[in-house]
mmCIF file of C-alpha atoms in Angstrom:
data_model
loop_
_atom_site.group_PDB
_atom_site.id
_atom_site.type_symbol
_atom_site.label_atom_id
_atom_site.label_comp_id
_atom_site.label_asym_id
_atom_site.label_seq_id
_atom_site.Cartn_x
_atom_site.Cartn_y
_atom_site.Cartn_z
ATOM 1 C CA MET A 285 76.196 -21.693 -32.756
ATOM 2 C CA GLU A 286 75.419 -17.717 -32.434
ATOM 3 C CA ILE A 287 71.659 -17.044 -31.242
ATOM 4 C CA GLY A 288 71.407 -13.447 -31.035
ATOM 5 C CA PRO A 289 68.671 -12.085 -29.055
ATOM 6 C CA SER A 290 66.437 -11.747 -31.926
ATOM 7 C CA THR A 291 67.330 -14.676 -34.710
ATOM 8 C CA SER A 292 68.027 -18.499 -34.361
ATOM 9 C CA ARG A 293 70.785 -19.397 -37.204
ATOM 10 C CA SER A 294 70.511 -23.175 -36.480
ATOM 11 C CA CYS A 295 66.075 -23.567 -37.134
ATOM 12 C CA GLY A 296 65.784 -20.398 -39.006
ATOM 13 C CA THR A 297 63.364 -19.116 -36.617
ATOM 14 C CA ARG A 298 62.896 -15.417 -35.749
ATOM 15 C CA PHE A 299 62.308 -14.547 -32.239
ATOM 16 C CA LEU A 300 60.476 -11.558 -31.039
ATOM 17 C CA PRO A 301 61.769 -9.893 -27.837
ATOM 18 C CA PRO A 302 58.399 -10.069 -25.857
ATOM 19 C CA PRO A 303 56.689 -6.491 -25.717
ATOM 20 C CA LEU A 304 57.079 -4.341 -23.293
ATOM 21 C CA ARG A 305 54.498 -3.812 -20.454
ATOM 22 C CA THR A 306 53.046 -0.656 -18.855
ATOM 23 C CA SER A 307 53.128 -0.114 -15.071
ATOM 24 C CA ARG A 308 49.558 -0.270 -15.366
ATOM 25 C CA GLU A 309 49.221 -3.939 -16.703
ATOM 26 C CA MET A 310 52.399 -4.752 -14.159
ATOM 27 C CA ASN A 311 49.022 -3.960 -11.676
ATOM 28 C CA PRO A 312 47.748 -7.598 -10.682
ATOM 29 C CA MET A 313 44.793 -5.392 -9.483
ATOM 30 C CA PHE A 314 44.634 -4.836 -13.889
ATOM 31 C CA HIS A 315 43.901 -8.071 -14.035
ATOM 32 C CA ALA A 316 41.404 -9.081 -11.628
ATOM 33 C CA LYS A 317 39.361 -6.297 -12.885
ATOM 34 C CA GLU A 318 39.533 -7.544 -15.887
ATOM 35 C CA PHE A 319 38.765 -11.107 -14.805
ATOM 36 C CA TYR A 320 35.467 -9.870 -13.111
ATOM 37 C CA ARG A 321 34.499 -7.932 -16.313
ATOM 38 C CA ALA A 322 34.781 -11.087 -18.658
ATOM 39 C CA LYS A 323 31.424 -12.737 -19.077
ATOM 40 C CA PRO A 324 31.852 -16.154 -17.106
ATOM 41 C CA ALA A 325 30.368 -19.272 -18.541
ATOM 42 C CA SER A 326 27.562 -19.946 -16.859
ATOM 43 C CA PRO A 327 24.939 -17.457 -15.719
ATOM 44 C CA TRP A 328 24.640 -18.413 -12.935
ATOM 45 C CA LEU A 329 27.907 -16.616 -11.813
ATOM 46 C CA ARG A 330 27.511 -13.547 -12.823
ATOM 47 C CA ARG A 331 26.430 -10.461 -10.574
ATOM 48 C CA PRO A 332 23.863 -7.931 -11.553
ATOM 49 C CA ARG A 333 24.857 -4.246 -11.488
ATOM 50 C CA ASP A 334 22.135 -3.449 -8.433
ATOM 51 C CA ALA A 335 23.503 -6.311 -6.166
ATOM 52 C CA MET A 336 25.405 -4.450 -4.220
ATOM 53 C CA PRO A 337 22.771 -1.280 -3.509
ATOM 54 C CA LEU A 338 20.187 -4.509 -2.206
ATOM 55 C CA THR A 339 22.869 -5.992 -0.338
ATOM 56 C CA ARG A 340 22.724 -2.776 1.390
ATOM 57 C CA ALA A 341 19.712 -2.210 1.786
ATOM 58 C CA TRP A 342 18.258 -5.317 3.174
ATOM 59 C CA CYS A 343 21.297 -5.216 5.775
ATOM 60 C CA LEU A 344 19.891 -1.922 7.144
ATOM 61 C CA LEU A 345 16.578 -3.593 7.351
ATOM 62 C CA ALA A 346 17.876 -6.264 9.167
ATOM 63 C CA VAL A 347 19.808 -4.396 11.627
ATOM 64 C CA VAL A 348 16.844 -1.851 11.543
ATOM 65 C CA PHE A 349 15.005 -5.034 12.906
ATOM 66 C CA PHE A 350 17.539 -6.630 14.702
ATOM 67 C CA CYS A 351 17.266 -3.378 17.158
ATOM 68 C CA ALA A 352 13.604 -2.799 17.370
ATOM 69 C CA SER A 353 12.881 -6.836 18.311
ATOM 70 C CA ASN A 354 15.777 -6.055 20.983
ATOM 71 C CA LEU A 355 13.859 -3.430 22.213
ATOM 72 C CA PHE A 356 10.842 -4.887 22.358
ATOM 73 C CA ALA A 357 12.315 -7.698 24.065
ATOM 74 C CA GLN A 358 13.659 -5.429 26.587
ATOM 75 C CA ARG A 359 10.282 -3.708 27.050
ATOM 76 C CA LEU A 360 8.489 -7.525 27.713
ATOM 77 C CA ALA A 361 10.997 -8.191 30.257
ATOM 78 C CA LEU A 362 10.105 -5.328 32.965
ATOM 79 C CA THR A 363 9.043 -6.107 36.082
ATOM 80 C CA ASP A 364 5.089 -6.500 37.330
ATOM 81 C CA VAL A 365 6.653 -3.077 39.739
ATOM 82 C CA GLN A 366 8.261 -0.813 36.648
ATOM 83 C CA ALA A 367 5.337 -1.916 34.219
ATOM 84 C CA GLN A 368 2.400 0.500 35.486
ATOM 85 C CA PRO A 369 -0.191 1.651 33.983
ATOM 86 C CA VAL A 370 0.117 5.856 32.889
ATOM 87 C CA THR A 371 -3.158 6.863 34.339
ATOM 88 C CA GLY A 372 -3.589 10.476 34.452
ATOM 89 C CA PRO A 373 -4.428 12.969 31.949
ATOM 90 C CA GLY A 374 -1.822 13.824 28.958
ATOM 91 C CA PRO A 375 -1.321 13.556 25.549
ATOM 92 C CA GLY A 376 -0.953 10.529 23.544
ATOM 93 C CA LEU A 377 -0.354 8.871 20.179
ATOM 94 C CA ARG A 378 -1.907 5.802 18.185
ATOM 95 C CA ILE A 379 0.072 4.647 14.722
ATOM 96 C CA ALA A 380 -1.602 1.588 12.962
ATOM 97 C CA LEU A 381 -1.124 -0.244 9.806
ATOM 98 C CA GLY A 382 -3.388 -3.092 8.803
ATOM 99 C CA GLY A 383 -5.694 -4.676 5.812
ATOM 100 C CA THR A 384 -8.716 -3.036 4.335
ATOM 101 C CA VAL A 385 -12.024 -4.324 2.486
ATOM 102 C CA ASN A 386 -14.171 -2.218 0.795
ATOM 103 C CA SER A 387 -17.895 -2.907 -0.121
ATOM 104 C CA ASP A 388 -19.328 -2.738 -3.768
ATOM 105 C CA MET A 389 -19.994 1.242 -4.769
ATOM 106 C CA ALA A 390 -22.931 1.010 -6.401
ATOM 107 C CA VAL A 391 -24.064 3.944 -8.422
ATOM 108 C CA ALA A 392 -27.901 5.619 -7.009
ATOM 109 C CA GLN A 393 -28.465 8.832 -9.194
ATOM 110 C CA ARG A 394 -26.214 9.465 -12.381
ATOM 111 C CA ASP A 395 -27.184 13.791 -12.759
ATOM 112 C CA THR A 396 -29.586 13.647 -9.999
ATOM 113 C CA ARG A 397 -31.878 10.670 -12.019
ATOM 114 C CA ASP A 398 -32.596 7.264 -10.403
ATOM 115 C CA TYR A 399 -32.142 4.156 -12.572
ATOM 116 C CA PRO A 400 -33.395 3.150 -14.840
ATOM 117 C CA GLN A 401 -31.964 5.609 -17.280
ATOM 118 C CA SER A 402 -31.900 5.448 -21.271
ATOM 119 C CA ASN A 403 -29.704 5.940 -23.863
ATOM 120 C CA SER A 404 -26.154 7.016 -21.472
ATOM 121 C CA ASN A 405 -22.710 6.798 -21.482
ATOM 122 C CA PRO A 406 -21.463 3.876 -19.313
ATOM 123 C CA LEU A 407 -19.932 4.765 -16.126
ATOM 124 C CA PHE A 408 -16.365 5.693 -16.335
ATOM 125 C CA ALA A 409 -16.112 6.661 -20.158
ATOM 126 C CA THR A 410 -17.523 10.086 -21.564
ATOM 127 C CA SER A 411 -17.041 8.745 -25.489
ATOM 128 C CA VAL A 412 -18.823 5.174 -25.222
ATOM 129 C CA PRO A 413 -22.532 5.933 -26.149
ATOM 130 C CA PHE A 414 -24.743 3.497 -25.053
ATOM 131 C CA ASN A 415 -28.479 2.571 -26.956
ATOM 132 C CA GLY A 416 -30.559 1.074 -24.151
ATOM 133 C CA THR A 417 -31.487 0.992 -21.196
ATOM 134 C CA ILE A 418 -28.705 1.095 -17.760
ATOM 135 C CA SER A 419 -30.838 -0.334 -14.554
ATOM 136 C CA TYR A 420 -27.588 -0.733 -12.476
ATOM 137 C CA GLU A 421 -23.786 -0.132 -12.359
ATOM 138 C CA SER A 422 -21.046 -0.584 -9.322
ATOM 139 C CA ILE A 423 -17.542 -0.628 -8.521
ATOM 140 C CA GLY A 424 -15.720 -3.620 -7.121
ATOM 141 C CA PHE A 425 -12.352 -3.277 -5.154
ATOM 142 C CA ASN A 426 -9.546 -5.665 -3.762
ATOM 143 C CA PRO A 427 -8.227 -5.379 -0.332
ATOM 144 C CA GLY A 428 -6.178 -3.046 0.176
ATOM 145 C CA PHE A 429 -4.184 -1.107 3.180
ATOM 146 C CA ARG A 430 -4.755 1.692 5.591
ATOM 147 C CA PHE A 431 -2.309 3.320 7.862
ATOM 148 C CA ASP A 432 -3.771 5.496 10.332
ATOM 149 C CA PHE A 433 -2.216 8.567 12.327
ATOM 150 C CA ALA A 434 -3.864 9.742 15.459
ATOM 151 C CA PRO A 435 -2.625 12.448 18.032
ATOM 152 C CA GLY A 436 -4.837 12.334 21.288
ATOM 153 C CA TYR A 437 -5.717 13.591 24.597
ATOM 154 C CA ARG A 438 -6.623 11.208 27.025
ATOM 155 C CA LEU A 439 -8.948 12.190 30.632
ATOM 156 C CA ASN A 440 -8.425 9.146 32.528
ATOM 157 C CA GLU A 441 -7.821 5.319 32.072
ATOM 158 C CA TRP A 442 -10.861 5.050 30.930
ATOM 159 C CA ILE A 443 -11.691 7.739 28.452
ATOM 160 C CA ASN A 444 -9.776 8.878 24.907
ATOM 161 C CA PHE A 445 -10.005 11.309 22.418
ATOM 162 C CA GLU A 446 -8.077 11.408 19.101
ATOM 163 C CA PHE A 447 -7.859 12.923 15.929
ATOM 164 C CA GLU A 448 -7.729 10.737 13.387
ATOM 165 C CA THR A 449 -6.047 11.083 9.849
ATOM 166 C CA GLY A 450 -3.923 8.859 7.434
ATOM 167 C CA CYS A 451 -4.343 6.705 4.007
ATOM 168 C CA ILE A 452 -7.267 4.071 3.014
ATOM 169 C CA TYR A 453 -5.452 2.314 -0.118
ATOM 170 C CA ASN A 454 -7.289 -0.378 -2.651
ATOM 171 C CA THR A 455 -7.412 -0.852 -6.525
ATOM 172 C CA VAL A 456 -10.348 -1.248 -8.432
ATOM 173 C CA GLU A 457 -11.252 -4.806 -9.349
ATOM 174 C CA SER A 458 -14.001 -4.859 -11.235
ATOM 175 C CA TYR A 459 -17.646 -2.987 -13.161
ATOM 176 C CA THR A 460 -20.529 -4.256 -12.885
ATOM 177 C CA ILE A 461 -23.087 -3.173 -15.087
ATOM 178 C CA THR A 462 -26.952 -4.298 -15.583
ATOM 179 C CA GLY A 463 -29.349 -3.489 -18.429
ATOM 180 C CA ASN A 464 -30.439 -3.947 -21.873
ATOM 181 C CA GLY A 465 -28.707 -2.765 -25.364
ATOM 182 C CA THR A 466 -25.645 -2.088 -27.361
ATOM 183 C CA PHE A 467 -22.194 -0.206 -26.885
ATOM 184 C CA THR A 468 -20.746 1.806 -29.221
ATOM 185 C CA GLY A 469 -17.079 2.036 -30.433
ATOM 186 C CA VAL A 470 -15.694 -0.853 -27.868
ATOM 187 C CA GLY A 471 -14.027 -3.977 -29.042
ATOM 188 C CA GLY A 472 -16.034 -7.195 -27.728
ATOM 189 C CA ASN A 473 -19.463 -7.733 -27.968
ATOM 190 C CA PRO A 474 -21.561 -4.982 -28.208
ATOM 191 C CA ASN A 475 -24.481 -6.437 -26.727
ATOM 192 C CA LEU A 476 -25.512 -6.016 -23.438
ATOM 193 C CA ASN A 477 -28.735 -8.045 -22.205
ATOM 194 C CA GLY A 478 -28.554 -8.933 -18.581
ATOM 195 C CA THR A 479 -25.960 -8.364 -15.940
ATOM 196 C CA MET A 480 -22.077 -8.101 -17.201
ATOM 197 C CA LYS A 481 -19.286 -8.057 -14.925
ATOM 198 C CA LEU A 482 -16.220 -6.510 -16.650
ATOM 199 C CA ASP A 483 -12.043 -6.422 -15.313
ATOM 200 C CA ALA A 484 -11.490 -2.433 -14.385
ATOM 201 C CA ASP A 485 -7.970 -0.629 -13.691
ATOM 202 C CA GLY A 486 -7.545 2.335 -11.226
ATOM 203 C CA TYR A 487 -7.676 3.279 -7.376
ATOM 204 C CA LEU A 488 -9.674 4.709 -4.944
ATOM 205 C CA LEU A 489 -7.514 6.576 -2.315
ATOM 206 C CA GLN A 490 -9.343 7.874 1.211
ATOM 207 C CA VAL A 491 -7.803 10.399 3.640
ATOM 208 C CA PRO A 492 -9.927 10.226 6.861
ATOM 209 C CA LEU A 493 -10.212 13.458 9.130
ATOM 210 C CA MET A 494 -12.660 12.103 12.215
ATOM 211 C CA VAL A 495 -12.597 12.906 16.017
ATOM 212 C CA ASN A 496 -13.148 10.268 17.884
ATOM 213 C CA VAL A 497 -13.379 8.665 21.434
ATOM 214 C CA GLU A 498 -12.696 5.817 23.227
ATOM 215 C CA PHE A 499 -13.968 4.098 25.803
ATOM 216 C CA SER A 500 -11.357 1.433 27.708
ATOM 217 C CA TYR A 501 -11.217 -0.739 30.813
ATOM 218 C CA PRO A 502 -7.992 -1.984 32.280
ATOM 219 C CA ILE A 503 -9.237 -5.551 33.221
ATOM 220 C CA GLY A 504 -5.467 -6.883 34.312
ATOM 221 C CA ASP A 505 -2.325 -8.120 33.637
ATOM 222 C CA GLY A 506 -1.879 -5.596 31.147
ATOM 223 C CA TRP A 507 -4.920 -6.459 29.034
ATOM 224 C CA ARG A 508 -7.381 -3.126 28.366
ATOM 225 C CA PRO A 509 -10.285 -4.092 25.991
ATOM 226 C CA PHE A 510 -11.717 -0.903 24.216
ATOM 227 C CA VAL A 511 -14.535 0.286 21.622
ATOM 228 C CA GLY A 512 -15.049 3.932 20.096
ATOM 229 C CA ALA A 513 -16.677 6.004 17.469
ATOM 230 C CA GLY A 514 -16.551 8.974 15.812
ATOM 231 C CA GLY A 515 -17.762 11.520 12.992
ATOM 232 C CA GLY A 516 -15.768 14.058 10.405
ATOM 233 C CA GLY A 517 -15.507 13.664 7.159
ATOM 234 C CA MET A 518 -13.440 11.736 4.295
ATOM 235 C CA PHE A 519 -11.848 12.573 1.368
ATOM 236 C CA GLN A 520 -11.913 10.192 -1.957
ATOM 237 C CA LYS A 521 -10.010 10.034 -5.242
ATOM 238 C CA LEU A 522 -11.297 7.557 -7.887
ATOM 239 C CA THR A 523 -9.684 6.880 -11.092
ATOM 240 C CA VAL A 524 -10.629 4.067 -13.774
ATOM 241 C CA SER A 525 -8.251 4.007 -16.662
ATOM 242 C CA THR A 526 -9.908 0.634 -18.398
ATOM 243 C CA ILE A 527 -12.086 -1.705 -19.361
ATOM 244 C CA SER A 528 -11.443 -5.162 -20.153
ATOM 245 C CA GLY A 529 -13.786 -8.379 -20.628
ATOM 246 C CA THR A 530 -16.347 -9.378 -22.801
ATOM 247 C CA ILE A 531 -15.953 -5.594 -23.985
ATOM 248 C CA ASN A 532 -12.840 -3.459 -24.262
ATOM 249 C CA TYR A 533 -13.044 0.175 -24.391
ATOM 250 C CA GLN A 534 -10.349 2.444 -22.585
ATOM 251 C CA GLY A 535 -12.058 4.810 -19.531
ATOM 252 C CA ASP A 536 -11.534 7.969 -18.838
ATOM 253 C CA PHE A 537 -12.911 8.416 -14.782
ATOM 254 C CA ASN A 538 -10.790 11.255 -12.654
ATOM 255 C CA GLN A 539 -12.932 12.685 -10.329
ATOM 256 C CA SER A 540 -12.549 13.188 -6.223
ATOM 257 C CA ASN A 541 -15.387 14.578 -3.413
ATOM 258 C CA PHE A 542 -15.161 15.519 0.278
ATOM 259 C CA MET A 543 -17.955 14.100 1.935
ATOM 260 C CA GLY A 544 -19.508 13.334 5.888
ATOM 261 C CA ALA A 545 -17.871 10.102 7.516
ATOM 262 C CA TRP A 546 -18.210 8.206 10.478
ATOM 263 C CA GLU A 547 -16.671 5.369 12.543
ATOM 264 C CA ALA A 548 -17.154 2.623 14.761
ATOM 265 C CA PHE A 549 -14.049 0.023 16.249
ATOM 266 C CA LEU A 550 -13.307 -2.139 18.840
ATOM 267 C CA GLY A 551 -10.418 -4.171 20.016
ATOM 268 C CA CYS A 552 -8.164 -5.192 22.951
ATOM 269 C CA GLY A 553 -4.458 -3.716 23.860
ATOM 270 C CA TYR A 554 -1.794 -4.768 25.725
ATOM 271 C CA GLN A 555 0.825 -2.667 28.168
ATOM 272 C CA VAL A 556 4.288 -3.669 26.771
ATOM 273 C CA ALA A 557 5.522 -0.512 29.094
ATOM 274 C CA PRO A 558 4.809 2.172 30.993
ATOM 275 C CA GLY A 559 3.208 4.416 28.395
ATOM 276 C CA PHE A 560 3.160 1.965 25.428
ATOM 277 C CA ASP A 561 0.873 -0.730 24.448
ATOM 278 C CA VAL A 562 0.270 -2.838 21.019
ATOM 279 C CA SER A 563 -3.653 -3.436 20.536
ATOM 280 C CA ILE A 564 -5.549 -4.978 17.688
ATOM 281 C CA ALA A 565 -8.426 -3.531 16.267
ATOM 282 C CA TYR A 566 -11.290 -3.594 14.097
ATOM 283 C CA ARG A 567 -12.590 -0.313 12.395
ATOM 284 C CA LEU A 568 -15.739 0.575 10.095
ATOM 285 C CA ASP A 569 -15.829 3.624 8.187
ATOM 286 C CA GLY A 570 -18.695 4.780 6.248
ATOM 287 C CA VAL A 571 -19.042 7.875 3.903
ATOM 288 C CA LEU A 572 -22.706 8.998 3.257
ATOM 289 C CA SER A 573 -23.914 8.788 -0.298
ATOM 290 C CA PRO A 574 -20.249 9.599 -1.895
ATOM 291 C CA ASP A 575 -21.051 11.830 -4.938
ATOM 292 C CA PHE A 576 -17.996 11.929 -7.831
ATOM 293 C CA GLY A 577 -18.962 14.642 -10.533
ATOM 294 C CA GLY A 578 -22.357 13.553 -11.053
ATOM 295 C CA TYR A 579 -22.506 9.957 -9.780
ATOM 296 C CA THR A 580 -24.461 9.561 -6.632
ATOM 297 C CA MET A 581 -23.283 6.764 -5.476
ATOM 298 C CA GLN A 582 -24.502 4.924 -2.421
ATOM 299 C CA ASN A 583 -23.562 4.573 1.501
ATOM 300 C CA PHE A 584 -20.193 3.201 1.100
ATOM 301 C CA TYR A 585 -18.190 1.330 3.830
ATOM 302 C CA THR A 586 -14.586 0.014 4.052
ATOM 303 C CA GLN A 587 -13.417 -2.478 6.690
ATOM 304 C CA ALA A 588 -10.265 -2.922 8.142
ATOM 305 C CA VAL A 589 -8.080 -4.882 10.975
ATOM 306 C CA GLU A 590 -5.506 -2.939 12.215
ATOM 307 C CA PHE A 591 -2.159 -3.607 14.437
ATOM 308 C CA GLU A 592 -1.781 -0.575 16.527
ATOM 309 C CA MET A 593 1.049 0.502 18.665
ATOM 310 C CA ASN A 594 -0.028 3.321 21.043
ATOM 311 C CA TRP A 595 2.238 5.903 23.730
ATOM 312 C CA ARG A 596 0.443 7.751 26.382
ATOM 313 C CA PHE A 597 3.246 10.626 27.044
#
């Protein structure tokens, strides 16, 4: 029986030689890549495309946190002899981050006219007529955050001056209106009879520009309670885009101002190293009758609790 490379005479079956494989297909890495590209049987085995960038980002954050924690631990391990306070005059820097809570922003006047007002558009909208009387309008805010950057100059260990700036950010939560009448061109129930509280979308950005004076008193073991106050100005930008709830309409409010402002604060610091301490502070900021494009608000207040880092050079 003679069997050739391509036929079998005994069984009549034709055998074809295996196809020639390219050098690329003979490379084992090619099959590994093809296996990786294949859709796995379980969705839990799939790796998202952005897994590596996210992993690298988390690793970088972990390294930064580890280094910062290690440095902080070394600072805390300083002896009492090393940790002598910096008491002489010189420059300093405060950096702080914390949470904020705003008071409601109630409207005091519209176009220099007091409340109540008749047949005027509701706040946030110029294309929604209201037929009736409005006696009260206010804006509510969600809790937000605050960041401070404040270079300064220390006269001695008790008195410090600083120039404070940064940002305060809160999103708009609600719009409250009190009156009697009917809205035109809105979705939902257009009738107002009493007080209506509606959901609102938008934000309030504030940038303080303050000159503060701080009075502190070291009480030993690195502790330093302090109080202070300051004044200056506050830039504010208020936007509102959507009103929803009992009625629904699109807002078009986008106004900004720069008004006089003041600040009072108190807290307590702890010296971690010579020329460096950390502190917890409570701050109260007030803006005097902020005005947004013809809407004069009542005095507006922002409260904040911050974690602060202070360098004394």
